[in-house]
């Protein structure tokens, strides 16, 4: 249970950092506001999706499930981070 809690906490922290980057970019005059709005929506959906997936763990293959979940989340978070940098 503690591992689930810490994993959820880490996912929420990473999503919060990505959201903060988007918010700071919105304050600049050169920002592409529609693109940043879309990215912020994707970040919220990403956070919600992965926290919900943690709540519904498959019995018997927990180790494989969490390893796959971490890899997918890391890949999507890096993709969003690169898109934020380009915005």
mmCIF file of C-alpha atoms in Angstrom, residues 35-70:
data_model
loop_
_atom_site.group_PDB
_atom_site.id
_atom_site.type_symbol
_atom_site.label_atom_id
_atom_site.label_comp_id
_atom_site.label_asym_id
_atom_site.label_seq_id
_atom_site.Cartn_x
_atom_site.Cartn_y
_atom_site.Cartn_z
ATOM 1 C CA UNK A 35 -1.170 25.088 -27.676
ATOM 2 C CA UNK A 36 -0.411 25.622 -23.988
ATOM 3 C CA UNK A 37 -4.089 25.166 -23.107
ATOM 4 C CA UNK A 38 -4.079 21.879 -25.004
ATOM 5 C CA UNK A 39 -0.890 20.754 -23.242
ATOM 6 C CA UNK A 40 -2.299 21.597 -19.813
ATOM 7 C CA UNK A 41 -5.408 19.582 -20.593
ATOM 8 C CA UNK A 42 -3.236 16.633 -21.640
ATOM 9 C CA UNK A 43 -1.255 16.885 -18.395
ATOM 10 C CA UNK A 44 -4.435 16.754 -16.328
ATOM 11 C CA UNK A 45 -5.697 13.758 -18.280
ATOM 12 C CA UNK A 46 -2.327 12.028 -17.951
ATOM 13 C CA UNK A 47 -2.336 12.454 -14.182
ATOM 14 C CA UNK A 48 -5.908 11.258 -13.829
ATOM 15 C CA UNK A 49 -5.376 8.254 -16.111
ATOM 16 C CA UNK A 50 -2.290 6.960 -14.336
ATOM 17 C CA UNK A 51 -3.588 7.490 -10.811
ATOM 18 C CA UNK A 52 -6.738 5.576 -11.770
ATOM 19 C CA UNK A 53 -4.645 2.787 -13.268
ATOM 20 C CA UNK A 54 -2.737 2.441 -9.994
ATOM 21 C CA UNK A 55 -6.030 1.970 -8.158
ATOM 22 C CA UNK A 56 -6.946 -0.994 -10.381
ATOM 23 C CA UNK A 57 -3.927 -3.274 -10.189
ATOM 24 C CA UNK A 58 -4.098 -6.718 -11.753
ATOM 25 C CA UNK A 59 -3.608 -9.530 -9.238
ATOM 26 C CA UNK A 60 -0.704 -11.905 -9.745
ATOM 27 C CA UNK A 61 1.402 -9.744 -12.036
ATOM 28 C CA UNK A 62 1.924 -6.628 -9.928
ATOM 29 C CA UNK A 63 5.643 -6.295 -10.625
ATOM 30 C CA UNK A 64 5.187 -6.410 -14.402
ATOM 31 C CA UNK A 65 2.161 -4.098 -14.186
ATOM 32 C CA UNK A 66 4.007 -1.399 -12.214
ATOM 33 C CA UNK A 67 7.148 -1.652 -14.328
ATOM 34 C CA UNK A 68 5.097 -1.177 -17.503
ATOM 35 C CA UNK A 69 3.101 1.647 -15.902
ATOM 36 C CA UNK A 70 6.279 3.513 -14.892
#
